[in-house]
CSV table of C-alpha atoms in Angstrom, one decimal:
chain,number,residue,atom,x,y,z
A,250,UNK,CA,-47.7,-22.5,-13.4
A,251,UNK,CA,-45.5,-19.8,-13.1
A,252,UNK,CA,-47.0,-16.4,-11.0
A,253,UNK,CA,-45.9,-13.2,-12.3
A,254,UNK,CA,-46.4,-10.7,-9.4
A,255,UNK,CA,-46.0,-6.6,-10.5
A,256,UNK,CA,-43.8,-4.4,-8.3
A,257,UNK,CA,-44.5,-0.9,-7.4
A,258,UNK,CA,-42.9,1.8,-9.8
A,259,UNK,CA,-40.0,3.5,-7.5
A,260,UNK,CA,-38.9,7.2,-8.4
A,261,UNK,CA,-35.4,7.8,-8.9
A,262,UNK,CA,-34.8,9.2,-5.2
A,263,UNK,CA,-36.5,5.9,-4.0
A,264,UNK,CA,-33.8,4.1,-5.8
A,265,UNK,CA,-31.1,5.8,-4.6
A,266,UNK,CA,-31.6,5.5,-1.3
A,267,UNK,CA,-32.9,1.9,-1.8
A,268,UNK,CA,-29.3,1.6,-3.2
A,269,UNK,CA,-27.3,3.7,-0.2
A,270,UNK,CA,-29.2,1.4,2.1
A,271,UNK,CA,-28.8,-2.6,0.6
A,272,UNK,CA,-25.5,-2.8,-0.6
A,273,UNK,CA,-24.1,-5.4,-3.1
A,274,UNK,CA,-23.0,-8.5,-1.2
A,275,UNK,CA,-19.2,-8.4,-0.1
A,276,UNK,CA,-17.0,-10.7,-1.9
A,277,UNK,CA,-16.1,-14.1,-0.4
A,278,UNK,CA,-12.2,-15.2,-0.7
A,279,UNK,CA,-10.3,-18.6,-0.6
A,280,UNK,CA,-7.2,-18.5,1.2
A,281,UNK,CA,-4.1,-20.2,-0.3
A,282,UNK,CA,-0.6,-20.4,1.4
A,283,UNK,CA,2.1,-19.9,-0.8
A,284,UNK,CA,5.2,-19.6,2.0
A,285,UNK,CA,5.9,-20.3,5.3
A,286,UNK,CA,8.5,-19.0,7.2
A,287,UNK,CA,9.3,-15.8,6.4
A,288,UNK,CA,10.6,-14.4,9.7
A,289,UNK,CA,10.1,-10.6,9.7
A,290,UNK,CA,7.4,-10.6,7.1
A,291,UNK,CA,6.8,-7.4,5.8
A,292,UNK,CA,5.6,-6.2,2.8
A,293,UNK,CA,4.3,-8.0,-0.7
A,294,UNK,CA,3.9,-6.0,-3.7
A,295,UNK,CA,2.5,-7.7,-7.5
A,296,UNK,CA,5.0,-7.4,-10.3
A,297,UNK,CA,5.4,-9.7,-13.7
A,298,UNK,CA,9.1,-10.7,-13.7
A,299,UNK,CA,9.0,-13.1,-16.1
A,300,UNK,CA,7.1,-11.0,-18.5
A,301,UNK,CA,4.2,-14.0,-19.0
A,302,UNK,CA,1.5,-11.7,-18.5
A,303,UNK,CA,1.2,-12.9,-15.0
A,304,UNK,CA,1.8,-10.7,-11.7
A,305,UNK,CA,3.9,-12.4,-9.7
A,306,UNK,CA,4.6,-11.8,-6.0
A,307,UNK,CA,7.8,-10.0,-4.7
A,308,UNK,CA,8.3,-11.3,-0.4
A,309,UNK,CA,10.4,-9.2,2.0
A,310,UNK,CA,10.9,-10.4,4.8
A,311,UNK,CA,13.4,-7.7,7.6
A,312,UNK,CA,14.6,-11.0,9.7
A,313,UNK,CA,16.0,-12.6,6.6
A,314,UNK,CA,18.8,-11.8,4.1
A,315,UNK,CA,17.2,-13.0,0.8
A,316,UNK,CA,14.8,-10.7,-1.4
A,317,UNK,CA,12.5,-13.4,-3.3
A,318,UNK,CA,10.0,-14.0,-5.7
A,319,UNK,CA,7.3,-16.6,-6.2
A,320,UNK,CA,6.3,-17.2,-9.9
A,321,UNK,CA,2.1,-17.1,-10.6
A,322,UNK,CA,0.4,-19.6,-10.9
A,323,UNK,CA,3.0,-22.3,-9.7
A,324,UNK,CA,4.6,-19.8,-6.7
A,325,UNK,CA,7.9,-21.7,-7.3
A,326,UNK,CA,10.5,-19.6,-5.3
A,327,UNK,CA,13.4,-17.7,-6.9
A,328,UNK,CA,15.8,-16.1,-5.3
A,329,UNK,CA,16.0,-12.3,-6.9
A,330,UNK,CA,19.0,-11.0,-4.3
A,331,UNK,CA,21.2,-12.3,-0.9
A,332,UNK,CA,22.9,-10.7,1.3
A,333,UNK,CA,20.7,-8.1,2.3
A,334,UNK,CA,20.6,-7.1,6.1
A,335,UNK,CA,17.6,-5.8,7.3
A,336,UNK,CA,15.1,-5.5,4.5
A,337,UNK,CA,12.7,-3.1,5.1
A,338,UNK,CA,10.7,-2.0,1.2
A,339,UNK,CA,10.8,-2.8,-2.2
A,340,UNK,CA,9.4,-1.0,-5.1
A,341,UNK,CA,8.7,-1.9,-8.8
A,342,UNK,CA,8.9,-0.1,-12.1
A,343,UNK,CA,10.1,-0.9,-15.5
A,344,UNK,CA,12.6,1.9,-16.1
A,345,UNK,CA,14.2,0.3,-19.9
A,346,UNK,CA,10.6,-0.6,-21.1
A,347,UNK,CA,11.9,-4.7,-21.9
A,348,UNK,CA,8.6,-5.5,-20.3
A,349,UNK,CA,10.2,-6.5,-16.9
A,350,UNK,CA,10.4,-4.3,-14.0
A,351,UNK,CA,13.5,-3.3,-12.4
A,352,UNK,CA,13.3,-3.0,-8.2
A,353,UNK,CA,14.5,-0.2,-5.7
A,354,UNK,CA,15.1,-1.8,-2.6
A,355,UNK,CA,15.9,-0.7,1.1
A,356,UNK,CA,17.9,-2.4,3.7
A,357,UNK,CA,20.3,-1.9,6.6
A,358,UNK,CA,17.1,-0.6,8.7
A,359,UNK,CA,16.7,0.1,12.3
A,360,UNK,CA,13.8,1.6,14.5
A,361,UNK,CA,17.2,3.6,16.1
A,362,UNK,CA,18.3,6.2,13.0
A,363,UNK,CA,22.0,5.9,14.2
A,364,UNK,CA,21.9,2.5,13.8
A,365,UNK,CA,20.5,2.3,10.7
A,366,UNK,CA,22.9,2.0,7.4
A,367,UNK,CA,20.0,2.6,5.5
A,368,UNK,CA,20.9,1.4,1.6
A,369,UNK,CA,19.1,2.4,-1.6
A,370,UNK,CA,20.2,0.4,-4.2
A,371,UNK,CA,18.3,-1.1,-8.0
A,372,UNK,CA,18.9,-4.7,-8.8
A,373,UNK,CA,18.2,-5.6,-12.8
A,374,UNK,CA,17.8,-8.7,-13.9
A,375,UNK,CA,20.0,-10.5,-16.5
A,376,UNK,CA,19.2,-13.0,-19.5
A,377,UNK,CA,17.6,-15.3,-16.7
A,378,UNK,CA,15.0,-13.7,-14.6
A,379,UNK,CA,15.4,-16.9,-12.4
A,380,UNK,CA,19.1,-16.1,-11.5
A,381,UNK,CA,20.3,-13.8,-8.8
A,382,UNK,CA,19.7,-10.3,-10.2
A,383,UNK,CA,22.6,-7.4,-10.8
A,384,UNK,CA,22.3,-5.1,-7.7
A,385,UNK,CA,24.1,-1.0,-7.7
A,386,UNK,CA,23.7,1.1,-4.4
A,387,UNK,CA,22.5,4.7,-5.3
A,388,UNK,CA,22.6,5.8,-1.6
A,389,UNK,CA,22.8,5.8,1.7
A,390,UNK,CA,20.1,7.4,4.2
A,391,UNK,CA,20.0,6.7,8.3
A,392,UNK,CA,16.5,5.1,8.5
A,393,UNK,CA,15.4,4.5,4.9
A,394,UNK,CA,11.8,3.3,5.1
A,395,UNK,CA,9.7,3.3,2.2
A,396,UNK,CA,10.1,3.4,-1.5
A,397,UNK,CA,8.1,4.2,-4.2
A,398,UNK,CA,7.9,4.8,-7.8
A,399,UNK,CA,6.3,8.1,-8.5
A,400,UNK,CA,5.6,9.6,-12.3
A,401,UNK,CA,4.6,13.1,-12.3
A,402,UNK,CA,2.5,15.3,-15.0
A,403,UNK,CA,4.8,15.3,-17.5
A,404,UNK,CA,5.7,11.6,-17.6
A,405,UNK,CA,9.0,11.8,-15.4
A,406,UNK,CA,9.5,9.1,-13.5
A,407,UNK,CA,11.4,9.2,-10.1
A,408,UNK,CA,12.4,6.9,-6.8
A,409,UNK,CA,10.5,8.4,-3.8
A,410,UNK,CA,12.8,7.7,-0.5
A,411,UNK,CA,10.8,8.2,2.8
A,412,UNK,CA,12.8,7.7,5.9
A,413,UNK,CA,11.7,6.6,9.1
A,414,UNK,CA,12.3,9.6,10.4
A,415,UNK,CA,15.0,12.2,10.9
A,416,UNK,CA,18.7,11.1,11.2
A,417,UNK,CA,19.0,12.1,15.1
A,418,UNK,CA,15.8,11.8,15.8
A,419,UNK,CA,15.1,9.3,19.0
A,420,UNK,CA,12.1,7.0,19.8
A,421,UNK,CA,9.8,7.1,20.8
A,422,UNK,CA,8.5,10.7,19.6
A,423,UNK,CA,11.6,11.2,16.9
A,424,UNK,CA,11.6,15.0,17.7
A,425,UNK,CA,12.8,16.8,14.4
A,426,UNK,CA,12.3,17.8,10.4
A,427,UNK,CA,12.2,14.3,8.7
A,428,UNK,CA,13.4,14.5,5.0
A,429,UNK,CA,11.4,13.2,1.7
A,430,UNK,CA,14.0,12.9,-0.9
A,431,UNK,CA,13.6,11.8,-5.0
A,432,UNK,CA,15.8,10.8,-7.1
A,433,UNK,CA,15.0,11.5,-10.9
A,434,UNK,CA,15.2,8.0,-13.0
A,435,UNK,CA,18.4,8.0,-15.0
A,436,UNK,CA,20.8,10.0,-13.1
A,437,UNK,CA,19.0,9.0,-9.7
A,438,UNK,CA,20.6,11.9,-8.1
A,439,UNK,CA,19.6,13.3,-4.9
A,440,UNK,CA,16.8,15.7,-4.4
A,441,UNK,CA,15.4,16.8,-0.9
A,442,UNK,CA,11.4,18.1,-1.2
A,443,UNK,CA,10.0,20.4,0.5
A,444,UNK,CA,8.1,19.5,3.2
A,445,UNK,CA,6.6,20.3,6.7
A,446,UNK,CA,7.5,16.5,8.2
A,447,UNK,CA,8.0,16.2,11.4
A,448,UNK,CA,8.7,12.7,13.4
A,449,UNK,CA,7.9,9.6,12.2
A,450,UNK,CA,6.7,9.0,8.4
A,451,UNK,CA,5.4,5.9,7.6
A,452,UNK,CA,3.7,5.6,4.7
A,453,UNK,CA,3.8,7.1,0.9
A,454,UNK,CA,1.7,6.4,-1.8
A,455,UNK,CA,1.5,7.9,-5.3
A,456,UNK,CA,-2.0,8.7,-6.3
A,457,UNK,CA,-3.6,10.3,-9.3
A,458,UNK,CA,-7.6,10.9,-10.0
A,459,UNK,CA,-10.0,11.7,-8.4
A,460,UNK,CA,-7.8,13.2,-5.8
A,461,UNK,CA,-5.2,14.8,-8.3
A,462,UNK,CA,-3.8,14.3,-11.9
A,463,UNK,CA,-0.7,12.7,-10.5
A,464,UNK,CA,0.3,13.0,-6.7
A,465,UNK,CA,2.1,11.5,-4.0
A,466,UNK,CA,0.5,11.3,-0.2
A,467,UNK,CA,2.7,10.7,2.8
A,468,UNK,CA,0.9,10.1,6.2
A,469,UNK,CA,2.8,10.1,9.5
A,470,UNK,CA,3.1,12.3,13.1
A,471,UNK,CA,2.2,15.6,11.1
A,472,UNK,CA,-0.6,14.1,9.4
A,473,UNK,CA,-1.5,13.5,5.8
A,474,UNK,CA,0.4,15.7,2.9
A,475,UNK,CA,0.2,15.7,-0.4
A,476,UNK,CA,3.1,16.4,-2.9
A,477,UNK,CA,3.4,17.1,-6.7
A,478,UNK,CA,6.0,17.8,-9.0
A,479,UNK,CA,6.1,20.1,-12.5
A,480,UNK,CA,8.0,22.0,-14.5
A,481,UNK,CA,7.7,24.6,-11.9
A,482,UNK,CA,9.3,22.0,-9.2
A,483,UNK,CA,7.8,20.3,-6.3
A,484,UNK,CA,5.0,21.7,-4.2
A,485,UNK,CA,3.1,19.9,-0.9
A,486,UNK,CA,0.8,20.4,1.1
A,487,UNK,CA,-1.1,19.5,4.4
A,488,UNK,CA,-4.2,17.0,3.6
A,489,UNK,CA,-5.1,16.6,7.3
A,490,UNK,CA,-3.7,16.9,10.3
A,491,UNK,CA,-5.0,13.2,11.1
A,492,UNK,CA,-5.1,11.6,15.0
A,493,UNK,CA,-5.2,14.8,17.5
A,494,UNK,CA,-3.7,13.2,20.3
A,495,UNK,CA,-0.5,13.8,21.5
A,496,UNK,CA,2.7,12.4,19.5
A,497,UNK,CA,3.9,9.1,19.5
A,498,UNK,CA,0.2,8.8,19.3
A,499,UNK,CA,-1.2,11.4,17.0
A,500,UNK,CA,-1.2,12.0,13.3
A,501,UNK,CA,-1.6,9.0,10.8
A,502,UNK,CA,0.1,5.3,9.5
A,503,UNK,CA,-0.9,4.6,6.7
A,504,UNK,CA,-2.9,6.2,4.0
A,505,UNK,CA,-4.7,5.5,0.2
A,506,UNK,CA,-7.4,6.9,-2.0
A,507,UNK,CA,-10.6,5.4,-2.9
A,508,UNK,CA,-13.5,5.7,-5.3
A,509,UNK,CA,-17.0,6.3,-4.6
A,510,UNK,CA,-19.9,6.6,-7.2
A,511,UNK,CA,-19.2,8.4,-9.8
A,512,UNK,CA,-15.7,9.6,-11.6
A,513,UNK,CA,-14.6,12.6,-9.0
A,514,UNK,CA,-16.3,11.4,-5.6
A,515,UNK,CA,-13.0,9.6,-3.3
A,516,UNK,CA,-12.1,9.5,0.2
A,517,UNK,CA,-8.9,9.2,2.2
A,518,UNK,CA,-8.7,6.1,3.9
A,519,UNK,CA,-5.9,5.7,6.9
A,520,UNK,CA,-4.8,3.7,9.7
A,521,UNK,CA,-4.5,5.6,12.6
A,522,UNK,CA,-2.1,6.8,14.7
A,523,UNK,CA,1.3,5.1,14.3
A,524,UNK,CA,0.6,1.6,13.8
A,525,UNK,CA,-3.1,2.6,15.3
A,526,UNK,CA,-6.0,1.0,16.3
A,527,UNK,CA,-8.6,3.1,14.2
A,528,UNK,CA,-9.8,2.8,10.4
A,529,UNK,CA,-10.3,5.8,9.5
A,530,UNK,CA,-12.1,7.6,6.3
A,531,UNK,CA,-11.8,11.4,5.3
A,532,UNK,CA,-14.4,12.7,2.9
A,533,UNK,CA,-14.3,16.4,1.1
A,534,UNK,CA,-16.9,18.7,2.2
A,535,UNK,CA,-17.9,21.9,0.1
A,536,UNK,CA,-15.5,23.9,2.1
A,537,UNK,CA,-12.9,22.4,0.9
A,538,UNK,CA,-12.3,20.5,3.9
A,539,UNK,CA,-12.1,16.7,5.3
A,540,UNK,CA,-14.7,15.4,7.5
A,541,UNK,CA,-13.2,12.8,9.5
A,542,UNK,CA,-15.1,9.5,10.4
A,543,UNK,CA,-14.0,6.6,12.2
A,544,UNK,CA,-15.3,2.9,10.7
A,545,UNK,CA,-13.3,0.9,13.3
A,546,UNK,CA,-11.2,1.4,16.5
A,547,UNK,CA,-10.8,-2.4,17.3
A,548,UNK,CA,-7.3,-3.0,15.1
A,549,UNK,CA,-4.7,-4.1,16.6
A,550,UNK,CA,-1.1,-2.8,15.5
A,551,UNK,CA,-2.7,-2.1,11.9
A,552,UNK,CA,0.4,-2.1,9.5
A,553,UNK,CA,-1.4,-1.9,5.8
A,554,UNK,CA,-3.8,-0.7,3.8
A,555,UNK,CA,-5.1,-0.8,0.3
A,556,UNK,CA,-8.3,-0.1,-2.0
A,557,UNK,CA,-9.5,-1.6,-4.7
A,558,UNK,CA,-13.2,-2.5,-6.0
A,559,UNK,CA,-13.0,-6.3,-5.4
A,560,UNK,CA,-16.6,-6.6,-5.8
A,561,UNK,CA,-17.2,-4.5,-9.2
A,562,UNK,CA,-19.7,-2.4,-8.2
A,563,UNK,CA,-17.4,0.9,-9.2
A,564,UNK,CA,-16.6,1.6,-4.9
A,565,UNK,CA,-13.4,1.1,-3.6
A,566,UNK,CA,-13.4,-1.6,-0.6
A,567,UNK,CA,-10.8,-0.9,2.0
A,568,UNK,CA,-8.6,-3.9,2.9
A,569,UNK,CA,-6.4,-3.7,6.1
A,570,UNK,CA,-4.1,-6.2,8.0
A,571,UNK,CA,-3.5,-6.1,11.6
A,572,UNK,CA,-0.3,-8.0,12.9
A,573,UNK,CA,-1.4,-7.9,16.6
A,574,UNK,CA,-4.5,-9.4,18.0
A,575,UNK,CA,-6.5,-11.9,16.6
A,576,UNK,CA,-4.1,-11.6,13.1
A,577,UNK,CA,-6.5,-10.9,10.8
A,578,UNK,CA,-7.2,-9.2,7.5
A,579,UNK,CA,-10.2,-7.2,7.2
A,580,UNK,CA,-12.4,-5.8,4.2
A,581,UNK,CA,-14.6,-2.2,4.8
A,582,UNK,CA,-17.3,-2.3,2.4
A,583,UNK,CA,-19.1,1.0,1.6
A,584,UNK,CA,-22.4,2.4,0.9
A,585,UNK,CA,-22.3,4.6,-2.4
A,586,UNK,CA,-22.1,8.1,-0.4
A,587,UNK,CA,-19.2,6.6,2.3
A,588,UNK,CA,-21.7,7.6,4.9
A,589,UNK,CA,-21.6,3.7,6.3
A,590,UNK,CA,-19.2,1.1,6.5
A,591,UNK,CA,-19.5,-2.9,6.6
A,592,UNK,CA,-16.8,-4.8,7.9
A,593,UNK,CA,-16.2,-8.7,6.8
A,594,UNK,CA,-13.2,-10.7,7.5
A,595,UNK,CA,-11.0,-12.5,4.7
A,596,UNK,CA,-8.8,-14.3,7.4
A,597,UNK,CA,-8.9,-14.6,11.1
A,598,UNK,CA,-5.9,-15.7,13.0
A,599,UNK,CA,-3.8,-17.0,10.2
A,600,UNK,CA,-2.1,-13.5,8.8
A,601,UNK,CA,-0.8,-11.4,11.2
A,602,UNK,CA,-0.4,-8.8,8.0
A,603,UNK,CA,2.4,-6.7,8.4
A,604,UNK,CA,2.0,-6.1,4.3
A,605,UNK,CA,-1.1,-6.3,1.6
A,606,UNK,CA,-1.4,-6.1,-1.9
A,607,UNK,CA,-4.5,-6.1,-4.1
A,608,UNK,CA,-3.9,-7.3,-7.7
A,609,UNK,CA,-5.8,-10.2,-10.3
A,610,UNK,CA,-3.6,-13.0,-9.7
A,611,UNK,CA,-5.2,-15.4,-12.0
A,612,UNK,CA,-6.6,-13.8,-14.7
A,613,UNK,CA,-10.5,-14.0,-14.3
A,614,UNK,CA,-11.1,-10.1,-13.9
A,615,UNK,CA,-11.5,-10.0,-10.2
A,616,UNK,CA,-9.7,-8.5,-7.4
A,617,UNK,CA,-7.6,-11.1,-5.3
A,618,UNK,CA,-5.6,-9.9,-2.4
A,619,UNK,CA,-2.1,-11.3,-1.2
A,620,UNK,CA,-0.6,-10.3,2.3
A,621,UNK,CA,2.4,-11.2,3.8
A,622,UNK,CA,2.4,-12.4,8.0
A,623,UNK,CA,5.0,-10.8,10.4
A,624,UNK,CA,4.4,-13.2,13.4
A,625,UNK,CA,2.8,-16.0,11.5
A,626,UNK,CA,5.9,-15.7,8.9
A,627,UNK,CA,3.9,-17.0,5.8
A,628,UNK,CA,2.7,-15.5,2.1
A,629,UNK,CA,-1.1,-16.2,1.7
A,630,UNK,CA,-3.1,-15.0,-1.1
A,631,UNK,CA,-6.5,-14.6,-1.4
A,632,UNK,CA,-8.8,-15.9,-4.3
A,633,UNK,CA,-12.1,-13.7,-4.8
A,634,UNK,CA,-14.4,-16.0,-5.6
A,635,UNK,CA,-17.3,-13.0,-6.6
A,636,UNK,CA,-20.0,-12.2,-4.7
A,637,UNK,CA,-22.1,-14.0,-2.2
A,638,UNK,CA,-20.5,-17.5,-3.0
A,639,UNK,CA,-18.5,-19.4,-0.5
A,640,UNK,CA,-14.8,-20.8,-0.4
């Protein structure tokens, strides 16, 4: 006989904090390799070459000459461009709207400025997305370090070229301005923003809501800033000034928004400082300002960092990769006010990540994550199996 047993009646303050305090089980993953030796892997970012309706997966790798992409769901290999010293960032946007993205790319990198070549250049693909791809240089920068497609307010889209840092600049502090510099899609000309850089930068990432209708945020020595562009031109400004300790070791690494409950609650997640040790989480106050709280100080050379609801519960998860220490990639789950953190793993010892990309890589509506190993030289990606269930 079944026993039907009545529960107390809970107010609507009971059940929010019933909520804050018994969050939704994390997700579970199942690890798949797709490549092995990649020396120098670096960064992976989600893009549908083939136009299948499919994301594939774009590799980098800095110790090898090749630029190559492994087609979803059979991650057969194709080889997009060779010849390419130095690889350093890759960035995707479909610029003729065929369907198929073209890629910025940046290579001829050093840590040393002087040393560095630093190409820009787009490749297009031809009839055959399989084949070698049509590659055009559109620049040349000392220390060309991260590119990303940015689209502003009115629907322009431009190239976003962060370098390293300044073209004299010297490790390890890189005293001096460091230049942020677009290039309008089309004529992909030259534009330097205005900025209040300083040292190294080492991350950008375009952003729109909650934070902003359509923004770009930098992190690096001077902190977290925030740029936009309009009719009126580009503005910026300082976010946070990030890690307070001294440079090489102050300011912030990486950087990304995520969602809380509700549309307009976000934080700021970073890495801190330069290829840090501490997760850190920035939350706006009704002052205006960021209250800073860190969720972890035991990373180890932490090198990415994305959000993404993997779970479906509307809150952003943070996932980051260390490539030193136990090489492992880590997921922060929240509470719904970002007041408290939970931190389970999604591999341990197999990716040292150096780069991590959250997208549905097979179609069933979840959040799967696929990073890319600098001293374990392999692609992984990572099935999310839902909920509470196990690999």
């Amino acid at each position: 006989m079944m026993t039907t047993v009545a529960l107390p009646t809970l107010s609507a303050a009971s059940l929010l904090a019933l909520l804050q305090i018994s969050p939704r089980p994390a997700a579970t993953f199942a690890a798949h390799e797709i490549a092995t030796g990649l020396t120098g892997g670096y960064q992976v970012i989600a893009a549908d070459l083939n136009h299948d309706g499919k994301p594939d997966l774009v590799a980098l790798a800095s110790e090898l000459p090749e630029l190559v992409w492994y087609e979803n769901p059979s991650w057969k290999r194709h080889v997009i461009a060779g010849g390419l010293p130095d690889l350093i960032n890759v960035a995707a946007a479909d610029l003729d709207g065929d369907g198929i993205p073209e890629l910025a790319v940046a290579y001829g990198f050093s840590t040393e400025p002087n040393q560095s070549s630093g190409e820009v250049a787009l490749l297009t693909h031809g009839a055959d997305v399989t084949q070698p791809w049509t590659l055009r240089v559109i620049d040349r920068v000392p220390a060309a370090h991260r590119l990303r497609w940015y689209v502003d307010r009115d629907g322009q889209r431009w190239l976003i070229n962060a370098p390293l840092a300044a073209a004299t600049a010297r490790p390890p502090n890189y005293d001096g301005a460091t230049p942020i510099y677009a290039y309008r899609a089309a004529d992909f000309v030259r534009e330097t923003l205005p900025s209040e850089e300083a040292g190294v930068v080492h991350a950008i990432e375009p952003r729109g809501a909650p934070l902003c209708d359509a923004c770009l945020l930098s992190a690096g020595f001077a902190g977290i800033h925030r740029y936009e562009h309009s009719n009126a031109g580009w503005t910026h400004a300082l976010l946070t000034a990030g890690n307070s300790a001294a440079v090489p070791k102050g300011g912030s690494s990486e950087v990304a928004i995520g969602r809380l409950s509700g549309k307009t609650a976000y934080y700021v997640a970073a890495i801190e400082p330069w290829h840090g040790n501490q997760v850190v989480v920035y939350r706006p106050q009704s002052s205006g300002s960021l209250s800073r709280q860190v969720i972890d100080s035991m990373v180890v050379d932490g090198h990415t960092l994305a959000t993404a609801d993997v779970d479906g519960d509307g809150i952003d998860e943070i996932i980051v990769g260390q490539r030193g220490g136990s090489r492992s990639v880590w997921m922060y789950s929240s509470s719904r006010d970002g007041t408290s953190w939970t931190r389970t793993a999604i591999d341990t010892g197999g990716m040292a990540a150096a780069g991590c990309v959250a997208a549905d890589l097979n179609g069933d509506s979840r959040i799967d994550i696929a990073c890319i190993g600098t001293a374990t030289a392999n692609l992984r990606w990572y099935e999310n199996l839902g909920p509470g269930r196990s690999p």
